[in-house]
Amino acid sequence: MDEAVTEGTARRWRVPVAVALVKFALAAVLVVATVTVARDLVSALLGLLVAVGLGLSGLRDVLMPVRLEADGEGVTVLTGLPGRRKHYPWAKIERIRLDQRRRLLGRSTMLEIDADSDLYFLTQYELGAPPAQVVEELAALRTGR
């Protein structure tokens, strides 16, 4: 499931197409379930609102799939719903590490980037690669090895 792309010395990590397709499929199932099962207006509106949110999230994954780019100069991160790109030179990157936490039924592992006064968390589903692998590749790009 490695969706990273190499262009020269630059690397890009992107959302796999399968993730967007799953979001679209879940949104469609939720719409059908809401229309057939909802017994009142409030539950119908809530179900449709969640389905629209899933659909918009899938659409963002298709239109702006690259979540992280890095090269010898620094790191560029996709931020916010409109998909603005924010570039940080390596000198502004304070820390790149794995954020591992215990959740209800397991562990979650995310890539944490602490840049300037901003903090970013990226999951494997956003990167298309295991966060531990991305941390290693970012370290190599940062040091030029």
CSV table of C-alpha atoms in Angstrom, one decimal:
chain,number,residue,atom,x,y,z
A,1,MET,CA,0.0,0.0,0.0
A,2,ASP,CA,3.0,2.3,-0.5
A,3,GLU,CA,1.6,5.3,-2.3
A,4,ALA,CA,4.8,7.4,-2.0
A,5,VAL,CA,6.1,8.9,-5.3
A,6,THR,CA,9.7,9.8,-5.9
A,7,GLU,CA,10.6,12.6,-8.3
A,8,GLY,CA,14.3,13.3,-8.4
A,9,THR,CA,15.2,13.8,-4.8
A,10,ALA,CA,11.7,14.8,-3.8
A,11,ARG,CA,9.2,12.4,-2.2
A,12,ARG,CA,5.4,12.7,-2.1
A,13,TRP,CA,3.0,10.7,0.1
A,14,ARG,CA,-0.6,10.5,-1.0
A,15,VAL,CA,-3.9,9.1,0.0
A,16,PRO,CA,-4.4,5.7,-1.7
A,17,VAL,CA,-7.4,5.7,-4.2
A,18,ALA,CA,-8.9,2.7,-2.2
A,19,VAL,CA,-9.4,5.0,0.8
A,20,ALA,CA,-11.4,7.5,-1.2
A,21,LEU,CA,-13.4,4.7,-2.8
A,22,VAL,CA,-14.3,3.3,0.7
A,23,LYS,CA,-15.4,6.7,1.8
A,24,PHE,CA,-17.7,7.0,-1.2
A,25,ALA,CA,-19.1,3.5,-0.7
A,26,LEU,CA,-19.8,4.2,3.0
A,27,ALA,CA,-21.5,7.5,2.1
A,28,ALA,CA,-23.7,5.7,-0.4
A,29,VAL,CA,-24.6,2.9,2.1
A,30,LEU,CA,-25.4,5.5,4.7
A,31,VAL,CA,-27.7,7.4,2.3
A,32,VAL,CA,-29.6,4.2,1.4
A,33,ALA,CA,-29.8,3.2,5.1
A,34,THR,CA,-31.0,6.6,6.1
A,35,VAL,CA,-33.7,6.8,3.5
A,36,THR,CA,-35.0,3.3,4.2
A,37,VAL,CA,-34.6,3.2,8.0
A,38,ALA,CA,-35.0,6.8,9.4
A,39,ARG,CA,-38.3,7.2,11.2
A,40,ASP,CA,-38.1,10.9,11.8
A,41,LEU,CA,-36.7,14.1,10.2
A,42,VAL,CA,-33.9,14.6,12.7
A,43,SER,CA,-32.4,11.2,12.3
A,44,ALA,CA,-32.8,11.4,8.5
A,45,LEU,CA,-31.0,14.8,8.4
A,46,LEU,CA,-28.2,13.6,10.7
A,47,GLY,CA,-27.6,10.5,8.6
A,48,LEU,CA,-27.6,12.5,5.4
A,49,LEU,CA,-25.3,15.1,6.9
A,50,VAL,CA,-22.8,12.4,7.9
A,51,ALA,CA,-23.0,10.9,4.4
A,52,VAL,CA,-22.3,14.3,2.8
A,53,GLY,CA,-19.3,14.7,5.1
A,54,LEU,CA,-17.9,11.3,4.1
A,55,GLY,CA,-18.5,12.1,0.4
A,56,LEU,CA,-16.7,15.5,0.7
A,57,SER,CA,-13.8,13.8,2.5
A,58,GLY,CA,-13.6,11.3,-0.3
A,59,LEU,CA,-13.8,14.1,-2.9
A,60,ARG,CA,-10.9,15.9,-1.1
A,61,ASP,CA,-8.9,12.7,-1.2
A,62,VAL,CA,-9.4,12.4,-5.0
A,63,LEU,CA,-8.8,16.1,-5.9
A,64,MET,CA,-5.9,16.7,-3.5
A,65,PRO,CA,-4.4,13.3,-2.7
A,66,VAL,CA,-0.8,14.5,-1.9
A,67,ARG,CA,-0.7,15.1,1.9
A,68,LEU,CA,3.0,15.5,2.4
A,69,GLU,CA,6.0,16.4,0.1
A,70,ALA,CA,9.6,16.6,1.1
A,71,ASP,CA,13.0,17.3,-0.6
A,72,GLY,CA,16.4,18.6,0.4
A,73,GLU,CA,14.9,22.1,1.0
A,74,GLY,CA,12.1,21.2,3.4
A,75,VAL,CA,8.6,19.8,3.9
A,76,THR,CA,5.3,20.8,2.4
A,77,VAL,CA,2.1,19.8,4.1
A,78,LEU,CA,-1.5,20.0,2.9
A,79,THR,CA,-3.5,21.8,5.5
A,80,GLY,CA,-7.2,22.5,6.1
A,81,LEU,CA,-10.3,21.6,4.2
A,82,PRO,CA,-9.6,23.9,1.2
A,83,GLY,CA,-6.2,22.1,0.8
A,84,ARG,CA,-3.7,24.9,1.2
A,85,ARG,CA,-0.1,23.8,1.0
A,86,LYS,CA,2.2,25.1,3.6
A,87,HIS,CA,6.0,24.8,3.1
A,88,TYR,CA,8.5,24.7,5.9
A,89,PRO,CA,12.3,24.8,5.3
A,90,TRP,CA,14.2,22.2,7.3
A,91,ALA,CA,15.4,24.9,9.7
A,92,LYS,CA,11.8,25.5,10.8
A,93,ILE,CA,11.1,21.8,11.5
A,94,GLU,CA,11.5,21.4,15.2
A,95,ARG,CA,10.6,17.7,15.4
A,96,ILE,CA,9.5,14.7,13.3
A,97,ARG,CA,8.5,11.6,15.2
A,98,LEU,CA,6.0,8.8,15.6
A,99,ASP,CA,3.1,9.4,17.8
A,100,GLN,CA,1.9,6.1,19.2
A,101,ARG,CA,-1.1,5.8,21.5
A,102,ARG,CA,-3.2,3.1,22.9
A,103,ARG,CA,-6.8,3.3,21.9
A,104,LEU,CA,-9.8,1.2,22.9
A,105,LEU,CA,-9.0,-1.9,20.9
A,106,GLY,CA,-5.4,-1.4,19.9
A,107,ARG,CA,-2.7,1.1,19.0
A,108,SER,CA,-2.7,4.0,16.6
A,109,THR,CA,0.5,5.3,15.0
A,110,MET,CA,0.7,8.7,13.4
A,111,LEU,CA,3.5,10.8,11.9
A,112,GLU,CA,3.9,14.0,14.0
A,113,ILE,CA,5.5,17.0,12.4
A,114,ASP,CA,6.2,20.0,14.7
A,115,ALA,CA,7.0,22.9,12.4
A,116,ASP,CA,7.4,26.5,13.5
A,117,SER,CA,4.2,27.0,15.6
A,118,ASP,CA,2.2,24.3,13.8
A,119,LEU,CA,1.6,20.7,14.6
A,120,TYR,CA,0.6,18.1,12.1
A,121,PHE,CA,-0.6,14.5,12.6
A,122,LEU,CA,-0.7,12.2,9.5
A,123,THR,CA,-2.0,8.7,9.5
A,124,GLN,CA,-1.1,5.7,7.3
A,125,TYR,CA,-4.3,6.3,5.4
A,126,GLU,CA,-3.3,9.8,4.5
A,127,LEU,CA,0.3,8.9,3.7
A,128,GLY,CA,-0.2,5.6,1.8
A,129,ALA,CA,2.8,4.2,3.7
A,130,PRO,CA,3.6,3.2,7.3
A,131,PRO,CA,4.4,6.3,9.4
A,132,ALA,CA,7.6,4.7,10.7
A,133,GLN,CA,8.9,4.3,7.1
A,134,VAL,CA,8.0,8.0,6.4
A,135,VAL,CA,9.9,9.1,9.4
A,136,GLU,CA,13.0,7.3,8.2
A,137,GLU,CA,12.7,8.7,4.7
A,138,LEU,CA,12.2,12.3,6.0
A,139,ALA,CA,15.3,11.8,8.2
A,140,ALA,CA,17.3,10.8,5.2
A,141,LEU,CA,16.1,13.7,3.1
A,142,ARG,CA,16.8,16.1,6.0
A,143,THR,CA,20.4,14.9,6.4
A,144,GLY,CA,21.0,14.4,2.6
A,145,ARG,CA,21.8,10.7,3.0
